[in-house]
């Protein structure tokens, strides 16, 4: 090997960390990702510091935590902060940098340091641009028809894909990335960011992938001992419990079939990208990193989607493969250090031999001294949730009502038993509470008294209606009118 490595950085959207065959999942098929894990290192304690799309992606692209980049809520009209970015840092070091797929930035055509962005933004022309995937559909004879399947971006209703297979956004992103690789400048190394939009709803898998799961028994959701009584839940959870329907076991099993079908489709399409690198003769000189912005609880504890700090929502897959015959990363290794999305940028820069900007709060995953704690946070006010983990134990705090939960992830990885009142965990609880108190910011400090978490009284819960069908899209030709870019739709 000679020269500087290429980087293939792959993200998916809303893919839980446990949803891999190599993690021991009993149903999902992920043969490509399983082999990538055997080729490199799988980080089993990787978390989104804020498991919501936009804040998570800001951490990825700036190498910073929410406190630094300024979003722990979901602010669709908030520009990227004035910080060095992943793409900009590679470009400054002489790399060509191209992104394909979802960026979720504002304005939508902000390239955040990339030379070129070939964009698919999940049907958001109301923010001021028609993306490249919508233009592709128009060229194929399907203008504005991306959402004529009738499924929502935040709902748990499903059907198979309604257009030809090559028009599915997963196939489109794969083809666009393969062409980008083939069109590279051979005199310079490349950073390629491939950002698949699924398995995030809309749940519209190809029929052939639904069929492979049709006759399989699905894994059943889990229900913690703390989650059975609605009235005992933190108010932040009661709010969302009332938003999504309570699906029957059969209906939820079908939702999982659709979700897993989207995952396996991505897994198989990723093979084409890797095959293109191999046939171009550059696979052995390419570093590969695969991760997600957050997960999805998929009915666990009676909850759906993201923004929670339970494992199904906050823990993400993280697989890292170095160049061939490089000593810095082992093959088939499992690393249980605490890792955050803020660590992606410094890790890739470290592997490429590029200086890590001082602005980065993340650290390289190759750092010989792992972090002791990882702090995560989501939302504010009544919906606020805060969390700290030492890798084995996790303390979750809901300030509204001052509701604490403590889990032993080694003995209880699905978070079924809350141990906050277990005297055997009193010292762990105190230690994690102090770590959490020390991480609070942005006004949260007012919820602490004499160094202990105090929170604030929970307000009565107002009924939440889903009049917009979880942010349902419609016909996009002619283009929908511009709307307030700061408006958040589709969630309670």
Short mmCIF file of C-alpha atoms in Angstrom, two decimals:
data_model
loop_
_atom_site.label_atom_id
_atom_site.label_comp_id
_atom_site.label_asym_id
_atom_site.label_seq_id
_atom_site.Cartn_x
_atom_site.Cartn_y
_atom_site.Cartn_z
CA UNK A 1 0.00 0.00 0.00
CA UNK A 2 1.19 3.50 -0.81
CA UNK A 3 -0.24 6.97 -0.71
CA UNK A 4 -3.25 8.15 1.23
CA UNK A 5 -6.34 5.98 1.73
CA UNK A 6 -9.76 6.50 0.23
CA UNK A 7 -12.69 6.68 2.65
CA UNK A 8 -16.13 5.12 2.11
CA UNK A 9 -18.35 6.42 4.89
CA UNK A 10 -21.81 4.84 4.88
CA UNK A 11 -24.73 5.98 7.03
CA UNK A 12 -28.22 4.59 7.31
CA UNK A 13 -31.19 6.20 9.02
CA UNK A 14 -33.01 4.79 12.06
CA UNK A 15 -31.18 1.42 12.18
CA UNK A 16 -30.84 0.03 15.75
CA UNK A 17 -27.46 -1.21 16.89
CA UNK A 18 -28.71 -4.70 17.71
CA UNK A 19 -30.27 -5.23 14.27
CA UNK A 20 -27.41 -7.22 12.76
CA UNK A 21 -26.97 -10.93 12.25
CA UNK A 22 -23.53 -10.78 13.83
CA UNK A 23 -25.09 -9.21 16.94
CA UNK A 24 -27.12 -12.39 17.33
CA UNK A 25 -30.41 -11.04 16.07
CA UNK A 26 -32.68 -14.04 15.45
CA UNK A 27 -34.38 -12.83 12.27
CA UNK A 28 -32.75 -10.03 10.27
CA UNK A 29 -30.44 -10.90 7.36
CA UNK A 30 -27.33 -8.72 7.09
CA UNK A 31 -24.70 -10.92 5.39
CA UNK A 32 -22.70 -8.01 3.97
CA UNK A 33 -22.48 -6.09 7.23
CA UNK A 34 -21.68 -9.28 9.10
CA UNK A 35 -18.74 -9.88 6.76
CA UNK A 36 -17.58 -6.28 7.10
CA UNK A 37 -17.57 -6.78 10.85
CA UNK A 38 -15.44 -9.90 10.40
CA UNK A 39 -13.09 -7.84 8.21
CA UNK A 40 -12.64 -5.10 10.78
CA UNK A 41 -13.78 -3.91 14.21
CA UNK A 42 -17.33 -3.74 15.53
CA UNK A 43 -17.94 -1.23 18.31
CA UNK A 44 -20.71 -2.58 20.53
CA UNK A 45 -21.19 0.50 22.72
CA UNK A 46 -21.73 3.17 20.07
CA UNK A 47 -24.39 5.79 20.78
CA UNK A 48 -26.05 8.81 19.24
CA UNK A 49 -25.48 11.70 21.64
CA UNK A 50 -28.89 12.98 20.54
CA UNK A 51 -30.90 10.22 18.81
CA UNK A 52 -32.80 12.55 16.50
CA UNK A 53 -31.97 12.96 12.79
CA UNK A 54 -30.67 16.52 12.50
CA UNK A 55 -28.76 16.78 15.80
CA UNK A 56 -27.18 13.36 15.21
CA UNK A 57 -26.00 14.34 11.74
CA UNK A 58 -24.56 17.60 13.05
CA UNK A 59 -22.47 15.53 15.49
CA UNK A 60 -21.30 13.31 12.63
CA UNK A 61 -20.38 16.16 10.33
CA UNK A 62 -18.67 18.43 12.89
CA UNK A 63 -17.18 15.90 15.32
CA UNK A 64 -18.94 17.66 18.19
CA UNK A 65 -21.55 16.97 20.85
CA UNK A 66 -24.95 18.76 20.95
CA UNK A 67 -23.67 21.24 23.52
CA UNK A 68 -21.11 22.43 20.98
CA UNK A 69 -23.06 22.28 17.73
CA UNK A 70 -26.20 23.77 19.28
CA UNK A 71 -29.07 21.35 18.62
CA UNK A 72 -30.59 18.74 20.91
CA UNK A 73 -34.14 19.17 19.67
CA UNK A 74 -34.60 19.05 15.85
CA UNK A 75 -34.29 22.43 14.21
CA UNK A 76 -34.84 22.00 10.47
CA UNK A 77 -33.98 25.63 9.66
CA UNK A 78 -30.77 25.79 11.73
CA UNK A 79 -27.69 26.15 9.49
CA UNK A 80 -24.59 24.09 10.16
CA UNK A 81 -22.52 25.84 12.85
CA UNK A 82 -19.38 27.73 11.90
CA UNK A 83 -17.11 24.79 12.72
CA UNK A 84 -14.72 22.67 10.66
CA UNK A 85 -16.66 19.86 8.98
CA UNK A 86 -15.75 16.32 8.09
CA UNK A 87 -15.80 17.05 4.36
CA UNK A 88 -14.07 20.39 4.68
CA UNK A 89 -11.24 18.89 6.70
CA UNK A 90 -10.64 16.20 4.09
CA UNK A 91 -10.83 18.70 1.23
CA UNK A 92 -8.32 20.96 2.96
CA UNK A 93 -5.99 17.96 3.03
CA UNK A 94 -6.27 17.50 -0.73
CA UNK A 95 -9.13 15.01 -0.89
CA UNK A 96 -12.00 15.04 -3.37
CA UNK A 97 -15.24 14.75 -1.39
CA UNK A 98 -18.69 13.71 -2.63
CA UNK A 99 -21.88 12.91 -0.74
CA UNK A 100 -24.76 10.85 -2.12
CA UNK A 101 -28.15 10.63 -0.41
CA UNK A 102 -29.52 12.36 2.68
CA UNK A 103 -27.69 15.24 4.39
CA UNK A 104 -30.61 16.83 6.30
CA UNK A 105 -29.04 20.30 6.42
CA UNK A 106 -30.45 23.78 5.88
CA UNK A 107 -30.54 25.19 3.34
CA UNK A 108 -30.86 21.81 1.59
CA UNK A 109 -28.19 22.56 -1.03
CA UNK A 110 -25.57 23.57 1.55
CA UNK A 111 -22.66 21.27 0.69
CA UNK A 112 -21.10 21.56 4.18
CA UNK A 113 -17.62 21.13 2.69
CA UNK A 114 -18.27 18.51 0.00
CA UNK A 115 -17.22 19.24 -3.59
CA UNK A 116 -20.51 17.78 -4.78
CA UNK A 117 -23.72 16.54 -3.18
CA UNK A 118 -26.11 14.27 -5.09
CA UNK A 119 -29.13 14.74 -2.90
CA UNK A 120 -32.19 12.81 -1.75
CA UNK A 121 -34.02 14.55 1.09
CA UNK A 122 -37.11 12.40 1.73
CA UNK A 123 -39.54 14.61 -0.14
CA UNK A 124 -38.77 18.07 1.25
CA UNK A 125 -39.19 20.43 -1.75
CA UNK A 126 -41.12 22.78 0.56
CA UNK A 127 -37.72 23.78 2.00
CA UNK A 128 -36.71 25.41 -1.25
CA UNK A 129 -35.18 22.87 -3.63
CA UNK A 130 -36.02 19.87 -5.76
CA UNK A 131 -33.43 17.22 -4.95
CA UNK A 132 -31.55 15.03 -7.41
CA UNK A 133 -33.60 11.92 -6.66
CA UNK A 134 -36.85 13.78 -7.47
CA UNK A 135 -35.27 14.94 -10.72
CA UNK A 136 -34.28 11.33 -11.46
CA UNK A 137 -37.88 10.18 -10.95
CA UNK A 138 -39.09 12.91 -13.30
CA UNK A 139 -36.57 11.82 -15.94
CA UNK A 140 -37.89 8.26 -15.58
CA UNK A 141 -41.44 9.45 -16.24
CA UNK A 142 -42.66 9.64 -12.61
CA UNK A 143 -42.55 13.36 -11.74
CA UNK A 144 -43.66 14.10 -8.19
CA UNK A 145 -44.69 10.48 -7.57
CA UNK A 146 -42.20 9.51 -4.85
CA UNK A 147 -44.94 9.49 -2.21
CA UNK A 148 -47.83 8.07 -4.18
CA UNK A 149 -47.35 4.86 -2.20
CA UNK A 150 -49.32 6.70 0.49
CA UNK A 151 -47.00 5.92 3.40
CA UNK A 152 -45.75 8.51 5.89
CA UNK A 153 -42.22 9.49 6.87
CA UNK A 154 -43.00 8.99 10.55
CA UNK A 155 -45.72 6.35 10.54
CA UNK A 156 -45.88 2.60 11.07
CA UNK A 157 -48.16 1.71 8.20
CA UNK A 158 -46.49 -0.16 5.34
CA UNK A 159 -46.84 -1.46 1.81
CA UNK A 160 -44.47 -2.62 -0.89
CA UNK A 161 -42.78 -0.13 -3.22
CA UNK A 162 -45.08 1.24 -5.94
CA UNK A 163 -42.65 2.09 -8.77
CA UNK A 164 -40.14 -0.06 -10.71
CA UNK A 165 -37.29 -1.48 -8.62
CA UNK A 166 -34.62 0.76 -10.12
CA UNK A 167 -36.64 3.78 -8.94
CA UNK A 168 -36.38 2.84 -5.26
CA UNK A 169 -34.25 5.41 -3.42
CA UNK A 170 -31.92 2.69 -2.12
CA UNK A 171 -31.14 1.52 -5.66
CA UNK A 172 -30.79 5.12 -6.84
CA UNK A 173 -28.29 5.99 -4.09
CA UNK A 174 -26.25 2.87 -4.84
CA UNK A 175 -26.09 3.64 -8.55
CA UNK A 176 -25.20 7.29 -7.93
CA UNK A 177 -22.37 6.30 -5.58
CA UNK A 178 -20.98 3.67 -7.96
CA UNK A 179 -20.90 6.21 -10.78
CA UNK A 180 -19.23 8.72 -8.48
CA UNK A 181 -16.50 6.20 -7.68
CA UNK A 182 -15.98 5.48 -11.37
CA UNK A 183 -15.79 9.22 -12.15
CA UNK A 184 -13.16 9.96 -9.47
CA UNK A 185 -10.01 11.95 -10.10
CA UNK A 186 -7.37 9.17 -10.05
CA UNK A 187 -4.64 11.58 -8.94
CA UNK A 188 -6.19 12.32 -5.52
CA UNK A 189 -7.67 10.27 -2.70
CA UNK A 190 -11.41 10.46 -2.12
CA UNK A 191 -13.91 10.77 0.69
CA UNK A 192 -17.21 9.21 -0.39
CA UNK A 193 -20.22 9.62 1.89
CA UNK A 194 -23.12 7.30 1.04
CA UNK A 195 -26.20 8.16 3.08
CA UNK A 196 -29.14 5.76 2.67
CA UNK A 197 -32.52 7.15 3.79
CA UNK A 198 -33.97 3.82 4.98
CA UNK A 199 -34.96 1.90 7.07
CA UNK A 200 -36.48 5.18 8.33
CA UNK A 201 -40.15 5.26 7.35
CA UNK A 202 -41.91 5.42 4.95
CA UNK A 203 -41.97 1.64 5.21
CA UNK A 204 -42.01 0.83 1.48
CA UNK A 205 -39.69 -2.14 0.84
CA UNK A 206 -39.38 -3.93 -2.47
CA UNK A 207 -41.88 -6.78 -2.72
CA UNK A 208 -39.08 -9.30 -3.24
CA UNK A 209 -37.55 -8.39 0.13
CA UNK A 210 -40.89 -8.54 1.93
CA UNK A 211 -41.38 -12.01 0.47
CA UNK A 212 -38.19 -13.37 2.02
CA UNK A 213 -39.53 -12.51 5.49
CA UNK A 214 -43.19 -13.40 4.85
CA UNK A 215 -43.13 -16.88 6.37
CA UNK A 216 -40.75 -16.16 9.22
CA UNK A 217 -41.74 -15.75 12.83
CA UNK A 218 -40.78 -12.27 13.99
CA UNK A 219 -39.03 -11.48 17.24
CA UNK A 220 -41.51 -10.15 19.76
CA UNK A 221 -41.15 -6.72 21.36
CA UNK A 222 -39.91 -6.52 24.93
CA UNK A 223 -41.71 -4.77 27.77
CA UNK A 224 -39.78 -3.54 30.80
CA UNK A 225 -41.21 -3.94 34.26
CA UNK A 226 -41.21 -0.14 34.43
CA UNK A 227 -43.27 0.26 31.23
CA UNK A 228 -46.43 -1.71 31.96
CA UNK A 229 -48.40 0.93 33.87
CA UNK A 230 -49.15 4.02 31.77
CA UNK A 231 -49.72 6.25 34.79
CA UNK A 232 -46.28 5.43 36.20
CA UNK A 233 -44.40 6.46 33.05
CA UNK A 234 -42.48 9.74 32.82
CA UNK A 235 -44.61 12.42 31.21
CA UNK A 236 -42.24 12.52 28.21
CA UNK A 237 -43.15 8.89 27.46
CA UNK A 238 -46.85 9.32 28.12
CA UNK A 239 -46.92 12.04 25.46
CA UNK A 240 -45.56 9.77 22.74
CA UNK A 241 -47.42 6.64 23.90
CA UNK A 242 -50.61 8.45 22.92
CA UNK A 243 -49.37 9.44 19.44
CA UNK A 244 -48.81 6.14 17.65
CA UNK A 245 -51.53 3.44 17.55
CA UNK A 246 -51.20 0.40 19.77
CA UNK A 247 -50.51 -2.23 17.12
CA UNK A 248 -51.72 -5.80 17.47
CA UNK A 249 -49.03 -8.51 17.61
CA UNK A 250 -49.76 -9.53 14.01
CA UNK A 251 -49.68 -5.93 12.75
CA UNK A 252 -46.41 -5.22 14.55
CA UNK A 253 -44.90 -8.40 13.13
CA UNK A 254 -45.73 -7.17 9.63
CA UNK A 255 -44.20 -3.77 10.40
CA UNK A 256 -41.02 -5.55 11.42
CA UNK A 257 -41.06 -7.61 8.22
CA UNK A 258 -41.21 -4.39 6.21
CA UNK A 259 -38.50 -2.75 8.33
CA UNK A 260 -36.16 -5.75 8.12
CA UNK A 261 -36.79 -5.97 4.38
CA UNK A 262 -35.53 -2.38 4.01
CA UNK A 263 -32.43 -3.30 6.02
CA UNK A 264 -31.60 -6.38 3.97
CA UNK A 265 -32.14 -4.44 0.74
CA UNK A 266 -29.54 -1.87 1.87
CA UNK A 267 -27.20 -4.67 2.95
CA UNK A 268 -27.38 -6.26 -0.49
CA UNK A 269 -27.02 -2.96 -2.35
CA UNK A 270 -23.91 -2.17 -0.33
CA UNK A 271 -22.35 -5.23 -1.96
CA UNK A 272 -22.55 -3.46 -5.31
CA UNK A 273 -20.65 -0.46 -3.97
CA UNK A 274 -17.95 -2.69 -2.52
CA UNK A 275 -17.85 -4.67 -5.74
CA UNK A 276 -17.30 -1.45 -7.67
CA UNK A 277 -14.38 -0.53 -5.41
CA UNK A 278 -12.91 -4.01 -5.93
CA UNK A 279 -13.25 -3.95 -9.70
CA UNK A 280 -11.76 -0.46 -9.83
CA UNK A 281 -8.72 -1.88 -8.02
CA UNK A 282 -9.03 0.42 -4.98
CA UNK A 283 -10.86 -1.65 -2.37
CA UNK A 284 -7.68 -2.55 -0.50
CA UNK A 285 -6.76 1.13 -0.28
CA UNK A 286 -10.19 2.15 1.07
CA UNK A 287 -11.22 2.60 4.70
CA UNK A 288 -14.88 1.75 5.31
CA UNK A 289 -17.04 3.00 8.18
CA UNK A 290 -20.70 2.03 8.59
CA UNK A 291 -23.07 3.56 11.13
CA UNK A 292 -26.56 4.99 11.68
CA UNK A 293 -27.78 8.33 12.99
CA UNK A 294 -29.97 6.58 15.60
CA UNK A 295 -32.20 3.54 16.00
CA UNK A 296 -35.90 2.71 16.33
CA UNK A 297 -37.64 1.04 19.28
CA UNK A 298 -40.08 -0.80 16.97
CA UNK A 299 -42.62 -1.44 19.71
CA UNK A 300 -40.22 -2.20 22.56
CA UNK A 301 -41.66 -0.90 25.85
CA UNK A 302 -44.72 0.21 23.85
CA UNK A 303 -42.67 2.87 22.03
CA UNK A 304 -41.78 3.59 18.41
CA UNK A 305 -39.18 5.55 16.46
CA UNK A 306 -36.31 7.55 17.99
CA UNK A 307 -35.54 10.34 20.48
CA UNK A 308 -35.48 7.98 23.46
CA UNK A 309 -32.28 7.05 25.26
CA UNK A 310 -33.07 3.36 25.52
CA UNK A 311 -30.79 0.98 23.63
CA UNK A 312 -33.09 0.40 20.66
CA UNK A 313 -33.16 4.12 19.90
CA UNK A 314 -29.81 5.47 21.11
CA UNK A 315 -27.36 2.63 20.36
CA UNK A 316 -26.20 2.47 16.75
CA UNK A 317 -24.21 0.00 14.65
CA UNK A 318 -20.57 0.99 14.22
CA UNK A 319 -18.29 -1.06 11.97
CA UNK A 320 -14.82 0.15 10.96
CA UNK A 321 -12.49 -1.51 8.44
CA UNK A 322 -8.98 -0.24 7.75
CA UNK A 323 -7.01 -0.63 4.55
CA UNK A 324 -5.76 -4.14 3.81
CA UNK A 325 -2.68 -5.22 5.78
CA UNK A 326 -2.82 -2.17 8.04
CA UNK A 327 -1.90 -2.77 11.70
CA UNK A 328 -4.03 -0.06 13.33
CA UNK A 329 -7.27 -2.10 13.39
CA UNK A 330 -7.65 -5.82 13.86
CA UNK A 331 -9.86 -8.18 11.87
CA UNK A 332 -12.94 -9.68 13.46
CA UNK A 333 -12.43 -7.58 16.56
CA UNK A 334 -15.12 -6.50 19.01
CA UNK A 335 -14.45 -3.29 20.95
CA UNK A 336 -16.76 -2.40 23.85
CA UNK A 337 -15.38 1.09 24.52
CA UNK A 338 -17.91 3.94 24.67
CA UNK A 339 -18.18 5.58 21.26
CA UNK A 340 -20.32 8.47 20.05
CA UNK A 341 -21.25 9.84 16.65
CA UNK A 342 -18.99 12.80 17.49
CA UNK A 343 -16.10 10.31 17.19
CA UNK A 344 -16.67 9.55 13.48
CA UNK A 345 -14.91 12.65 12.16
CA UNK A 346 -11.79 12.45 14.37
CA UNK A 347 -11.50 8.70 13.73
CA UNK A 348 -11.55 9.00 9.96
CA UNK A 349 -9.13 11.93 10.05
CA UNK A 350 -6.83 9.96 12.35
CA UNK A 351 -6.82 6.94 10.04
CA UNK A 352 -6.06 9.19 7.07
CA UNK A 353 -3.20 10.92 8.88
CA UNK A 354 -4.93 14.32 8.90
CA UNK A 355 -4.83 16.68 11.89
CA UNK A 356 -8.01 16.66 13.98
CA UNK A 357 -9.44 20.18 14.45
CA UNK A 358 -9.33 21.54 17.98
CA UNK A 359 -13.08 22.16 17.74
CA UNK A 360 -13.84 18.43 17.85
CA UNK A 361 -15.22 17.21 21.17
CA UNK A 362 -15.14 13.65 19.85
CA UNK A 363 -12.06 11.47 19.95
CA UNK A 364 -10.55 8.88 17.67
CA UNK A 365 -11.81 5.35 18.22
CA UNK A 366 -8.16 4.35 18.12
CA UNK A 367 -7.37 6.41 21.23
CA UNK A 368 -5.65 4.04 23.67
CA UNK A 369 -7.45 5.69 26.60
CA UNK A 370 -11.22 5.14 26.28
CA UNK A 371 -13.70 7.58 27.80
CA UNK A 372 -15.18 6.78 31.21
CA UNK A 373 -18.66 8.14 30.55
CA UNK A 374 -20.80 9.14 27.61
CA UNK A 375 -23.53 11.76 27.99
CA UNK A 376 -26.60 11.92 25.74
CA UNK A 377 -29.61 14.19 25.61
CA UNK A 378 -32.81 14.80 23.70
CA UNK A 379 -35.44 17.55 23.62
CA UNK A 380 -36.27 20.21 26.18
CA UNK A 381 -38.97 21.17 28.66
CA UNK A 382 -41.63 18.54 29.36
CA UNK A 383 -40.13 16.19 26.77
CA UNK A 384 -36.52 16.45 27.96
CA UNK A 385 -34.49 13.29 28.53
CA UNK A 386 -30.89 13.07 29.71
CA UNK A 387 -28.62 10.03 30.03
CA UNK A 388 -25.15 9.02 31.13
CA UNK A 389 -23.54 5.60 30.81
CA UNK A 390 -20.26 4.09 31.92
CA UNK A 391 -20.62 1.30 29.34
CA UNK A 392 -22.18 -1.22 31.70
CA UNK A 393 -24.67 0.89 33.65
CA UNK A 394 -26.99 3.55 32.27
CA UNK A 395 -28.81 6.28 34.18
CA UNK A 396 -31.74 7.95 32.36
CA UNK A 397 -33.30 11.11 33.76
CA UNK A 398 -36.62 12.72 32.86
CA UNK A 399 -36.49 16.19 34.50
CA UNK A 400 -40.27 16.67 34.29
CA UNK A 401 -41.35 14.88 37.44
CA UNK A 402 -37.71 14.10 38.34
CA UNK A 403 -38.03 10.52 37.11
CA UNK A 404 -34.86 8.37 37.19
CA UNK A 405 -34.16 4.94 35.71
CA UNK A 406 -31.05 2.78 36.16
CA UNK A 407 -30.17 -0.24 34.03
CA UNK A 408 -27.41 -2.83 34.18
CA UNK A 409 -26.71 -3.41 30.49
CA UNK A 410 -24.44 -6.36 31.10
CA UNK A 411 -27.09 -8.36 32.94
CA UNK A 412 -30.10 -6.74 31.27
CA UNK A 413 -29.25 -5.55 27.72
CA UNK A 414 -32.90 -4.97 26.77
CA UNK A 415 -33.49 -2.71 29.81
CA UNK A 416 -36.29 -4.76 31.32
CA UNK A 417 -35.55 -4.10 34.99
CA UNK A 418 -35.17 -0.64 36.51
CA UNK A 419 -32.63 -0.86 39.35
CA UNK A 420 -32.75 2.72 40.63
CA UNK A 421 -34.17 1.59 44.00
CA UNK A 422 -32.00 -1.53 44.31
CA UNK A 423 -29.66 -0.98 47.30
CA UNK A 424 -27.02 -3.07 45.56
CA UNK A 425 -26.76 -0.34 42.89
CA UNK A 426 -26.81 2.68 45.23
CA UNK A 427 -23.14 3.51 44.72
CA UNK A 428 -23.43 3.16 40.95
CA UNK A 429 -26.50 5.39 40.93
CA UNK A 430 -24.73 8.10 42.95
CA UNK A 431 -21.65 7.98 40.75
CA UNK A 432 -23.64 8.24 37.52
CA UNK A 433 -25.85 10.98 38.94
CA UNK A 434 -22.78 13.09 39.66
CA UNK A 435 -21.47 12.47 36.15
CA UNK A 436 -24.82 13.52 34.71
CA UNK A 437 -25.01 16.65 36.85
CA UNK A 438 -21.56 17.65 35.65
CA UNK A 439 -22.62 17.34 32.00
CA UNK A 440 -25.78 19.46 32.17
CA UNK A 441 -25.91 22.72 30.22
CA UNK A 442 -28.24 25.10 28.42
CA UNK A 443 -30.41 25.92 31.43
CA UNK A 444 -30.65 22.36 32.71
CA UNK A 445 -28.51 23.41 35.65
CA UNK A 446 -31.61 25.03 37.17
CA UNK A 447 -33.01 21.54 37.73
CA UNK A 448 -30.24 20.69 40.22
CA UNK A 449 -30.18 21.50 43.93
CA UNK A 450 -27.19 20.94 46.21
CA UNK A 451 -25.51 18.82 43.59
CA UNK A 452 -28.45 16.42 43.18
CA UNK A 453 -31.02 16.08 40.43
CA UNK A 454 -34.28 17.80 41.40
CA UNK A 455 -36.12 18.31 38.10
CA UNK A 456 -39.38 20.25 37.97
CA UNK A 457 -43.09 19.45 38.33
CA UNK A 458 -44.66 17.73 35.34
CA UNK A 459 -47.52 19.61 33.72
CA UNK A 460 -50.83 18.00 32.74
CA UNK A 461 -50.63 16.17 29.43
CA UNK A 462 -52.60 17.66 26.56
CA UNK A 463 -54.17 15.29 24.07
CA UNK A 464 -52.02 14.81 20.94
CA UNK A 465 -53.81 14.36 17.63
CA UNK A 466 -52.26 13.19 14.39
CA UNK A 467 -54.24 15.34 11.99
CA UNK A 468 -51.38 15.36 9.46
CA UNK A 469 -50.95 11.57 9.46
CA UNK A 470 -47.41 11.73 10.82
CA UNK A 471 -46.23 14.28 8.27
CA UNK A 472 -47.81 12.58 5.28
CA UNK A 473 -46.51 13.78 1.88
CA UNK A 474 -48.75 14.14 -1.16
CA UNK A 475 -48.39 14.66 -4.90
CA UNK A 476 -45.19 16.63 -5.56
CA UNK A 477 -45.88 17.69 -9.13
CA UNK A 478 -46.34 20.60 -9.44
CA UNK A 479 -43.95 21.30 -6.56
CA UNK A 480 -45.63 22.00 -3.18
CA UNK A 481 -45.49 25.62 -1.99
CA UNK A 482 -42.77 26.88 0.29
CA UNK A 483 -43.54 26.64 4.01
CA UNK A 484 -41.95 27.84 7.22
CA UNK A 485 -38.64 25.90 7.18
CA UNK A 486 -38.61 25.79 10.98
CA UNK A 487 -41.93 23.96 11.19
CA UNK A 488 -41.61 20.45 12.65
CA UNK A 489 -44.21 17.98 11.40
CA UNK A 490 -44.97 14.33 11.94
CA UNK A 491 -44.07 13.91 15.62
CA UNK A 492 -45.81 14.73 18.93
#
